[in-house]
Coordinates of C-alpha atoms in Angstrom, one line a residue:
M4 CA -13.9 8.2 32.2
R5 CA -13.1 4.8 33.9
A6 CA -10.2 4.2 35.0
V7 CA -7.0 3.7 32.6
S8 CA -5.6 -0.4 33.0
E9 CA -3.0 -2.6 31.7
G10 CA 0.0 0.0 31.3
F11 CA 2.6 0.3 28.4
D12 CA 5.2 3.1 27.7
Y13 CA 3.3 2.6 23.8
V14 CA 0.1 2.1 22.6
I15 CA 0.5 1.1 19.1
V16 CA -3.0 0.8 17.0
G17 CA -2.3 -1.2 13.6
A18 CA -0.8 -4.4 13.2
G19 CA 0.2 -3.8 9.3
S20 CA 2.9 -2.6 7.3
A21 CA 3.6 0.4 9.8
G22 CA 2.8 -0.8 13.1
C23 CA 4.7 -4.5 13.2
V24 CA 7.6 -2.5 12.4
L25 CA 7.3 -0.4 14.8
A26 CA 6.5 -3.6 17.5
A27 CA 8.9 -4.7 17.0
R28 CA 11.6 -2.0 16.9
L29 CA 10.6 -0.5 19.8
S30 CA 10.7 -3.9 21.7
E31 CA 14.1 -4.4 20.9
D32 CA 14.7 -1.8 24.1
P33 CA 13.4 -4.4 27.9
E34 CA 13.1 -1.8 29.2
V35 CA 10.2 -0.7 27.5
R36 CA 6.5 -2.0 27.6
V37 CA 4.7 -2.0 23.9
A38 CA 1.3 -3.3 23.4
L39 CA 0.5 -3.4 19.6
L40 CA -2.7 -3.9 18.9
E41 CA -4.9 -4.6 15.6
A42 CA -8.8 -4.9 14.5
G43 CA -8.5 -8.5 13.0
A44 CA -7.1 -12.4 13.1
E45 CA -3.9 -13.6 13.4
D46 CA -2.7 -14.6 10.0
T47 CA -3.0 -18.1 9.5
Q48 CA -5.4 -19.1 6.7
P49 CA -3.6 -20.6 3.3
E50 CA -4.0 -18.0 1.0
I51 CA -2.2 -15.1 2.7
H52 CA 1.1 -17.4 2.3
I53 CA 0.3 -19.0 -1.2
P54 CA 1.5 -15.4 -3.7
A55 CA -0.9 -16.6 -6.2
A56 CA -3.6 -17.1 -4.0
F57 CA -4.2 -13.7 -3.2
P58 CA -7.2 -12.3 -4.7
A59 CA -8.8 -15.3 -2.8
L60 CA -9.0 -13.4 0.3
F61 CA -10.9 -10.2 -1.1
K62 CA -14.1 -9.8 0.5
S63 CA -13.3 -12.4 3.3
S64 CA -13.4 -12.2 6.8
L65 CA -9.5 -10.6 6.1
D66 CA -10.6 -7.8 4.3
W67 CA -11.5 -4.7 5.6
D68 CA -14.1 -4.8 2.1
L69 CA -14.5 -1.1 2.3
L70 CA -17.1 0.4 -0.3
G71 CA -16.6 3.6 -1.3
E72 CA -18.9 6.6 -2.3
P73 CA -19.9 7.5 -6.1
E74 CA -16.2 8.7 -8.3
P75 CA -17.1 12.1 -11.2
G76 CA -14.5 10.6 -12.6
L77 CA -16.0 7.4 -13.3
D78 CA -19.5 7.1 -14.4
N79 CA -20.7 7.4 -10.3
R80 CA -19.3 3.9 -10.3
R81 CA -18.6 3.0 -6.6
L82 CA -15.2 1.4 -6.2
Y83 CA -13.7 -1.8 -4.3
L84 CA -11.5 -0.7 -1.6
P85 CA -9.3 -4.0 0.0
R86 CA -7.3 -3.7 2.7
G87 CA -5.7 -6.0 5.2
R88 CA -7.4 -6.9 8.8
M89 CA -5.0 -9.2 9.7
L90 CA -1.4 -9.3 11.2
G91 CA 0.6 -7.7 8.4
G92 CA -2.4 -5.6 6.8
C93 CA -1.7 -4.8 3.2
S94 CA 1.6 -6.5 3.8
S95 CA -0.6 -10.1 4.0
I96 CA -2.9 -9.2 1.5
N97 CA -0.8 -7.3 -1.4
A98 CA 0.7 -8.6 -4.5
M99 CA 3.6 -8.5 -3.1
I100 CA 5.6 -5.7 -5.1
Y101 CA 9.2 -4.0 -3.5
I102 CA 9.1 -0.1 -5.9
R103 CA 10.0 2.8 -3.2
G104 CA 8.9 5.1 -5.8
N105 CA 11.5 8.0 -7.8
R106 CA 14.4 10.0 -6.2
A107 CA 11.7 13.1 -7.0
D108 CA 9.5 11.9 -5.2
Y109 CA 11.0 12.6 -1.7
D110 CA 13.2 15.5 -2.6
G111 CA 9.6 16.8 -3.1
W112 CA 8.8 16.3 0.5
A113 CA 11.7 18.1 1.6
Q114 CA 11.4 20.7 -0.7
A115 CA 8.1 20.8 0.9
G116 CA 9.9 21.5 4.0
H117 CA 9.7 18.3 5.2
A118 CA 13.3 18.1 6.8
G119 CA 14.2 14.6 7.1
W120 CA 12.7 12.8 4.1
S121 CA 14.6 14.0 1.8
Y122 CA 15.6 11.1 -1.0
D123 CA 19.6 10.8 0.3
E124 CA 17.8 11.4 3.7
V125 CA 15.0 8.1 3.3
L126 CA 18.1 5.6 1.9
P127 CA 19.5 4.3 4.5
Y128 CA 16.0 3.3 5.9
F129 CA 15.3 1.3 2.7
K130 CA 18.3 -0.5 3.3
R131 CA 18.1 -1.3 6.3
S132 CA 15.0 -2.7 6.1
E133 CA 16.7 -5.1 3.1
D134 CA 17.5 -8.8 2.8
N135 CA 17.9 -8.4 -1.3
E136 CA 18.6 -11.7 -2.3
R137 CA 20.8 -9.9 -5.0
G138 CA 23.5 -8.3 -2.4
E139 CA 24.7 -5.6 -1.0
D140 CA 25.6 -2.4 -3.5
A141 CA 24.8 1.1 -2.9
Y142 CA 20.7 1.0 -3.4
H143 CA 20.3 -2.3 -1.5
G144 CA 20.5 -3.7 1.9
V145 CA 21.4 -7.4 3.1
G146 CA 20.7 -8.6 7.0
G147 CA 17.9 -6.7 6.9
P148 CA 14.5 -8.3 8.0
M149 CA 12.2 -8.0 4.8
T150 CA 13.9 -10.3 1.9
V151 CA 13.7 -9.0 -1.6
S152 CA 13.5 -11.8 -3.8
D153 CA 13.2 -11.4 -7.9
S154 CA 10.0 -13.6 -8.8
R155 CA 10.2 -18.0 -8.3
S156 CA 7.6 -17.5 -11.3
M157 CA 9.0 -15.7 -14.6
H158 CA 6.5 -16.7 -16.0
P159 CA 6.7 -17.0 -19.9
L160 CA 3.7 -14.7 -20.5
V161 CA 5.7 -12.3 -18.8
D162 CA 9.1 -12.2 -20.7
T163 CA 6.3 -12.1 -24.5
M164 CA 4.6 -8.5 -23.0
L165 CA 8.3 -7.5 -22.3
E166 CA 9.3 -8.3 -25.2
A167 CA 7.0 -6.1 -26.9
A168 CA 7.1 -3.5 -24.8
R169 CA 11.0 -3.0 -25.9
R170 CA 9.5 -3.9 -29.8
A171 CA 6.9 -0.9 -29.0
G172 CA 10.7 1.6 -27.9
H173 CA 10.5 0.8 -24.2
E174 CA 14.0 0.2 -22.8
H175 CA 14.5 -2.4 -20.3
N176 CA 15.8 -1.6 -16.7
P177 CA 16.8 -4.9 -14.2
D178 CA 16.0 -2.1 -11.2
F179 CA 13.7 0.0 -10.0
N180 CA 14.2 0.4 -7.1
G181 CA 18.0 1.5 -8.2
A182 CA 19.6 4.6 -10.3
R183 CA 16.6 5.1 -12.5
Q184 CA 13.3 4.4 -12.4
E185 CA 12.0 4.4 -15.8
G186 CA 11.9 1.0 -18.0
V187 CA 10.4 -2.2 -18.2
G188 CA 11.5 -5.2 -16.8
R189 CA 10.3 -7.8 -13.9
F190 CA 9.4 -6.3 -9.9
Q191 CA 11.0 -7.2 -7.2
L192 CA 9.0 -9.1 -4.6
T193 CA 8.4 -9.3 -0.6
Q194 CA 9.0 -13.3 -1.1
R195 CA 11.0 -15.7 0.4
G196 CA 12.1 -19.3 -1.1
G197 CA 8.3 -18.6 -3.3
F198 CA 5.9 -17.1 -0.7
R199 CA 4.9 -13.9 1.0
W200 CA 6.4 -12.2 3.1
S201 CA 4.5 -9.9 5.7
T202 CA 6.0 -7.5 7.8
A203 CA 3.8 -10.2 10.2
D204 CA 6.7 -12.8 8.9
A205 CA 9.6 -10.5 8.7
Y206 CA 9.2 -8.2 12.5
L207 CA 6.6 -8.9 14.4
R208 CA 7.0 -13.4 14.5
P209 CA 10.8 -12.9 15.4
A210 CA 9.8 -10.0 18.1
A211 CA 6.8 -12.0 19.5
A212 CA 8.4 -14.2 22.0
R213 CA 9.9 -11.1 23.8
P214 CA 8.3 -10.6 27.8
N215 CA 8.3 -6.4 26.5
L216 CA 6.1 -6.7 23.2
Q217 CA 1.5 -7.2 23.6
V218 CA 0.1 -8.6 20.5
L219 CA -3.3 -7.7 21.1
T220 CA -5.5 -9.4 18.4
H221 CA -9.5 -8.8 17.6
A222 CA -8.8 -5.6 20.1
M223 CA -11.1 -2.9 18.0
A224 CA -9.4 0.7 19.0
L225 CA -12.6 2.3 20.0
R226 CA -10.7 6.6 21.0
I227 CA -7.4 7.4 21.8
L228 CA -7.9 8.8 25.3
F229 CA -6.1 12.6 26.4
E230 CA -5.5 14.1 29.7
G231 CA -5.3 18.1 28.7
E232 CA -3.9 18.3 25.8
R233 CA -1.7 14.5 26.2
A234 CA -2.8 11.3 24.8
V235 CA -2.4 8.3 27.3
G236 CA -3.8 5.6 26.1
V237 CA -6.7 3.7 24.0
E238 CA -9.7 2.2 24.6
I239 CA -10.6 -1.0 22.9
A240 CA -13.4 -3.3 22.2
R241 CA -12.6 -6.9 23.1
G242 CA -14.4 -9.9 23.6
G243 CA -17.0 -8.5 24.3
E244 CA -15.6 -5.9 27.0
V245 CA -14.4 -2.4 26.5
K246 CA -10.6 -2.0 28.3
Q247 CA -7.9 1.1 28.6
L248 CA -4.9 0.9 27.8
R249 CA -2.2 3.5 29.2
A250 CA 0.7 4.5 26.8
E251 CA 3.3 6.7 29.6
R252 CA 5.3 7.9 27.1
E253 CA 3.3 7.6 23.4
V254 CA 0.1 6.5 21.4
V255 CA 1.1 6.0 17.9
V256 CA -1.5 5.5 15.3
A257 CA -0.4 2.8 12.4
A258 CA -4.0 1.8 11.1
G259 CA -3.7 2.7 7.2
A260 CA -4.7 5.7 5.4
Y261 CA -8.6 4.8 5.9
Q262 CA -8.9 4.2 9.5
S263 CA -6.1 6.5 11.3
P264 CA -7.9 9.0 10.1
V265 CA -11.6 7.7 11.2
L266 CA -10.0 6.9 14.5
L267 CA -8.1 10.3 14.4
M268 CA -12.2 12.4 14.2
L269 CA -13.3 9.9 16.4
S270 CA -11.6 10.9 18.9
G271 CA -12.2 14.4 18.3
I272 CA -9.2 15.2 15.9
G273 CA -10.4 16.6 12.3
P274 CA -12.5 18.7 10.8
E275 CA -15.7 20.6 11.8
D276 CA -17.9 19.5 8.9
Q277 CA -17.2 16.2 10.0
L278 CA -17.6 16.2 13.6
A279 CA -20.1 18.6 14.3
P280 CA -22.7 16.9 13.0
L281 CA -22.3 14.1 14.4
G282 CA -22.0 15.2 17.8
I283 CA -18.2 15.0 17.9
E284 CA -16.8 17.0 20.4
I285 CA -13.8 18.7 19.2
R286 CA -10.6 18.6 20.5
E287 CA -8.6 19.5 17.8
A288 CA -9.5 21.2 14.2
L289 CA -7.6 19.5 11.8
P290 CA -8.0 18.4 7.9
V291 CA -8.1 14.6 8.4
G292 CA -9.1 12.1 5.7
E293 CA -8.5 15.7 3.3
G294 CA -6.0 15.4 0.6
L295 CA -6.5 11.1 -0.3
Q296 CA -4.3 10.1 -2.8
D297 CA -4.7 6.4 -4.7
H298 CA -3.2 6.2 -7.8
C299 CA -6.2 5.0 -10.4
M300 CA -5.4 1.6 -12.8
A301 CA -6.6 0.5 -16.4
Q302 CA -6.4 -2.7 -18.0
V303 CA -6.4 -3.8 -20.9
N304 CA -7.1 -7.8 -21.4
Y305 CA -6.4 -10.7 -24.0
L306 CA -7.4 -14.1 -24.9
T307 CA -4.6 -16.1 -25.5
D308 CA -4.6 -20.0 -26.4
E309 CA -0.8 -19.8 -24.1
P310 CA -0.6 -21.5 -20.4
S311 CA -1.7 -17.9 -17.4
L312 CA -2.3 -18.3 -14.9
F313 CA -5.2 -20.1 -15.5
M314 CA -6.2 -23.5 -13.3
A315 CA -2.5 -22.6 -12.2
T316 CA -3.6 -24.3 -8.8
T317 CA -3.5 -28.2 -9.7
P318 CA -1.5 -31.1 -7.2
E319 CA 1.9 -30.3 -9.3
N320 CA 1.7 -26.4 -8.8
I321 CA 0.5 -27.5 -5.6
A322 CA 3.9 -29.9 -4.9
L323 CA 6.4 -27.8 -6.4
L324 CA 5.8 -24.7 -4.6
E325 CA 6.0 -26.7 -0.9
S326 CA 9.0 -28.5 -2.3
E327 CA 10.8 -26.3 -4.7
G328 CA 9.0 -22.5 -3.4
R329 CA 8.8 -22.2 -7.3
G330 CA 6.0 -23.0 -10.7
A331 CA 3.1 -21.1 -11.3
L332 CA 1.8 -20.8 -7.8
T333 CA 4.8 -18.2 -6.8
S334 CA 3.3 -15.5 -9.1
N335 CA 2.9 -12.6 -7.4
I336 CA 0.4 -12.0 -10.3
P337 CA 1.8 -8.7 -12.0
E338 CA 5.1 -10.1 -12.6
A339 CA 6.2 -7.3 -14.6
A340 CA 6.5 -3.5 -14.8
G341 CA 7.4 -0.2 -16.8
F342 CA 8.0 3.1 -15.9
F343 CA 7.3 5.6 -18.6
R344 CA 6.7 9.8 -18.6
A345 CA 3.6 10.6 -20.6
R346 CA 2.4 14.0 -20.8
P347 CA 5.6 16.2 -22.0
G348 CA 7.3 18.5 -19.2
V349 CA 6.9 15.8 -16.2
D350 CA 10.1 15.2 -13.8
A351 CA 9.7 12.0 -12.9
P352 CA 7.0 8.6 -14.8
D353 CA 3.6 9.6 -14.2
V354 CA 2.5 6.6 -15.6
E355 CA 3.2 2.7 -14.4
F356 CA 2.2 0.0 -16.0
H357 CA 1.5 -3.9 -14.1
F358 CA 2.2 -7.3 -16.9
A359 CA 0.1 -10.1 -15.5
P360 CA 0.3 -13.7 -17.3
S361 CA -3.4 -13.7 -16.2
L362 CA -6.7 -11.8 -16.7
F363 CA -8.1 -9.7 -13.9
F364 CA -11.5 -7.4 -14.7
D365 CA -13.4 -6.0 -12.4
E366 CA -11.8 -4.9 -9.7
G367 CA -10.5 -8.6 -9.5
L368 CA -13.5 -10.0 -7.7
T369 CA -14.6 -12.4 -10.7
A370 CA -11.6 -15.3 -11.6
P371 CA -11.2 -16.2 -14.5
A372 CA -12.3 -18.5 -16.8
D373 CA -9.7 -18.3 -19.0
H374 CA -5.9 -18.0 -20.7
G375 CA -5.1 -14.3 -21.2
Y376 CA -2.8 -12.0 -20.2
C377 CA -3.2 -8.3 -19.2
F378 CA -1.9 -5.2 -18.9
G379 CA -2.0 -1.5 -18.9
P380 CA -1.9 2.6 -16.7
V381 CA -1.5 3.3 -13.6
A382 CA -1.7 7.0 -13.2
I383 CA 1.1 7.2 -10.5
A384 CA 1.9 11.0 -10.2
P385 CA -2.1 12.4 -9.8
T386 CA -3.2 15.7 -9.4
S387 CA -6.8 14.6 -8.1
R388 CA -7.6 14.6 -4.7
G389 CA -9.8 12.8 -2.2
R390 CA -11.5 12.6 1.4
V391 CA -12.0 9.9 3.7
M392 CA -15.0 10.7 5.6
L393 CA -17.2 10.1 8.6
R394 CA -20.4 7.5 7.7
A395 CA -21.8 7.7 11.6
P396 CA -19.6 8.0 15.2
L397 CA -19.6 4.9 15.8
P398 CA -15.8 2.7 15.4
D399 CA -17.0 -0.3 13.7
S400 CA -18.9 1.8 10.8
K401 CA -17.2 1.8 7.7
P402 CA -16.1 5.3 6.5
R403 CA -17.3 6.6 3.4
V404 CA -14.1 7.0 0.7
L405 CA -13.9 9.6 -2.3
C406 CA -10.9 9.0 -4.3
N407 CA -12.0 11.0 -7.2
F408 CA -10.0 9.4 -9.6
L409 CA -9.8 11.4 -12.4
T410 CA -10.8 15.0 -11.9
T411 CA -8.1 16.9 -13.3
E412 CA -7.1 17.8 -16.8
E413 CA -3.1 16.1 -16.4
D414 CA -4.7 12.7 -14.9
R415 CA -6.9 12.6 -17.7
E416 CA -4.3 13.4 -20.3
S417 CA -1.7 10.5 -18.5
M418 CA -4.0 8.2 -18.3
L419 CA -5.0 8.6 -22.4
I420 CA -1.3 8.7 -23.1
G421 CA -1.1 5.5 -21.4
M422 CA -3.6 3.8 -22.2
R423 CA -2.1 4.5 -26.6
T424 CA 1.0 3.5 -25.1
A425 CA -0.7 0.1 -23.9
L426 CA -2.6 -0.6 -27.1
E427 CA 1.0 0.6 -29.2
I428 CA 2.8 -2.2 -27.3
A429 CA -0.7 -5.0 -27.6
R430 CA -0.2 -4.5 -31.4
Q431 CA 3.9 -5.6 -31.7
A432 CA 4.2 -9.2 -32.9
P433 CA 5.8 -11.1 -30.1
L434 CA 2.5 -9.9 -28.5
R435 CA 0.3 -10.4 -31.7
G436 CA 2.0 -14.5 -32.1
V437 CA 0.4 -15.0 -28.9
E438 CA -3.5 -13.2 -28.9
R439 CA -6.2 -15.4 -30.0
A440 CA -9.1 -12.2 -29.2
P441 CA -9.5 -9.0 -27.4
F442 CA -11.2 -9.7 -23.9
S443 CA -11.3 -5.9 -22.5
V444 CA -10.0 -3.7 -24.8
P445 CA -11.3 -0.5 -26.0
E446 CA -13.3 0.3 -28.8
T447 CA -10.7 2.6 -30.9
D448 CA -7.8 4.6 -29.6
S449 CA -10.5 7.3 -30.2
N450 CA -10.4 10.2 -27.2
K451 CA -14.1 9.6 -27.2
D452 CA -13.5 5.1 -27.1
L453 CA -10.3 5.9 -24.5
M454 CA -12.1 7.8 -21.9
E455 CA -15.0 6.0 -22.5
F456 CA -13.4 2.6 -21.5
I457 CA -11.2 4.2 -18.7
R458 CA -14.1 5.1 -16.8
R459 CA -15.6 2.1 -17.2
V460 CA -12.9 -0.5 -16.0
G461 CA -10.7 2.3 -13.8
Q462 CA -10.5 1.2 -10.6
S463 CA -7.6 1.7 -7.6
V464 CA -4.9 0.0 -7.0
Y465 CA -4.7 -0.2 -3.2
H466 CA -2.4 2.4 -2.6
P467 CA -4.2 5.3 -0.7
T468 CA -2.0 7.8 1.0
S469 CA -1.9 11.1 2.5
T470 CA -5.4 11.7 4.7
C471 CA -3.3 12.8 8.1
A472 CA -0.8 14.4 6.0
M473 CA 2.7 16.0 6.9
G474 CA 2.1 19.5 7.0
S475 CA -1.3 19.6 7.2
V476 CA -2.4 17.0 10.2
V477 CA 1.4 15.8 12.1
D478 CA 4.9 17.3 11.9
A479 CA 8.0 16.9 10.2
E480 CA 8.0 14.3 13.0
L481 CA 4.9 12.5 12.5
R482 CA 3.1 14.6 15.7
V483 CA -0.5 15.2 15.5
Y484 CA -0.4 19.1 15.7
G485 CA -2.2 20.3 19.0
C486 CA -1.5 16.7 21.1
E487 CA 1.4 15.6 22.7
A488 CA 2.2 12.1 22.9
L489 CA 0.5 11.4 19.8
R490 CA 1.7 10.0 16.0
V491 CA 0.7 8.4 13.1
V492 CA 3.1 6.3 11.6
D493 CA 1.0 4.4 7.9
A494 CA 1.0 5.9 4.7
S495 CA -2.0 8.6 5.6
V496 CA 1.5 10.2 6.2
M497 CA 2.6 11.0 3.0
P498 CA 2.7 14.3 1.7
H499 CA 2.1 13.5 -1.9
V500 CA 2.2 9.4 -3.0
T501 CA 4.9 8.5 -4.6
R502 CA 5.9 7.0 -7.7
G503 CA 4.5 3.4 -8.1
N504 CA 3.3 1.1 -5.2
T505 CA 3.4 1.9 -1.8
N506 CA 4.4 -0.9 0.6
A507 CA 7.9 -0.8 0.8
P508 CA 7.6 3.4 1.8
V509 CA 5.4 2.4 4.6
I510 CA 8.1 0.2 5.5
M511 CA 10.6 3.3 5.3
I512 CA 8.2 5.4 7.3
A513 CA 8.0 2.9 10.1
E514 CA 11.7 2.5 9.9
R515 CA 12.1 6.0 10.2
A516 CA 9.6 6.4 12.7
A517 CA 11.3 4.4 15.1
D518 CA 14.1 6.6 15.1
L519 CA 12.2 9.5 16.0
I520 CA 10.7 7.9 18.0
R521 CA 13.2 6.9 21.1
E522 CA 14.9 9.8 20.2
A523 CA 12.7 11.5 21.3
S524 CA 12.1 9.2 24.9
G525 CA 15.8 10.1 25.0
A526 CA 15.6 13.3 25.3
Q527 CA 13.0 13.6 27.3
A528 CA 15.2 11.1 29.9
A529 CA 18.0 13.3 29.5
A530 CA 15.9 16.2 30.5
G531 CA 14.1 14.7 33.0
V532 CA 17.5 13.6 34.7
A533 CA 18.7 16.8 34.1

């Protein structure tokens, strides 16, 4: 082994939604040296910051651009799986939706034996991270780094869709992150003044000038370095050179639900059936990469003569965004939502809707060529489980990802009922009044036609979790079993996926992890003094 150089107290792998939070929080102590590694670039591309432009980032150099394995529940189609490859990670490429999930998610984590993760215990971390423009109350905080705001777009077509949903019997909910989640209403967004507000904006940029924080972009993590059972650093490739960064206190892997398991497996931590065939020596046999959960979405699309987001990039809208921070370009596209209990007997919503004043089809990879709108079911309490697998023993080899969508009866039933709900909303007078023609809808409402449609258009809604889950790969303090000084902090540690968009929960996880890491460091220092 080469000599380990460039020493730090903490080395964090991944400058995404979790990594930026960790780097900012841990470097608050001027005596602590922190290195933050990002495989991608800085977040300077203009499309990152213009909310409505986020689909333009798909399949760019700022996207990991993964291609999934054939999905047995979706006619063996291979799905496009975008992931942010830049400072801010997925918070720099996502739709900016601020949803925490349901109280039942976190209480379920705690009831499964993961101490400290109940709703009442994690709520203070949500509030600590938040600067909500609506002000402070029992559920929301002000003064935190993450600006949470109402839409500056407020597109009229979204109002029409929400009115149709109310006519179909669904109650209005002004705050999905408040006392209850069910109902229909507008999202709050991670935006400031109409522009995207990523974790790089909120956490990293204010901390970047600290002399004890070093941010390395274009730094590809090759493997975790060990001395005995203790993680002591990370080997990286950067600028054509291989370097080794030493971590005196801890290595923290925050590379996301796809890349974190890859790095662990390349470092000898993972299942034997993945590592042995590739000649990787097994350091710790753990079910890394197993238990993948994500949300499957199927949208219905309709054409309209009403103005939508089609052709929104006009000089007038650009000027409106730049001068006043409002207008069509501030739209996050899915501006509103609904949360429903589709299947009988469930104790919390199992279906989410996204309402968008635009066509959205072909996994977002084909730009609309006409005015339209869309909405439809997302299965947010999936019972299907997938897997992340190594393709080759090379750090830059893209992993094999099987979401395994809709392979259980429960998930298929949720989507069927959700699709019927969508068609019922589409039939209401407010939408009948603006519909020109169907663009992408099921042939009929028979189970056969609905499932054929879902299998044809179903896609990931980009919420992968649980591939290094608490209870199987890490403990309740996010420490990797069988290893010292090594944690995972990102969506991969979720015991099960939350009911809704996952960016806010990841920020919360990182906020709590920062406290856990600082507490452990303090305890070690006290023990050393004693």
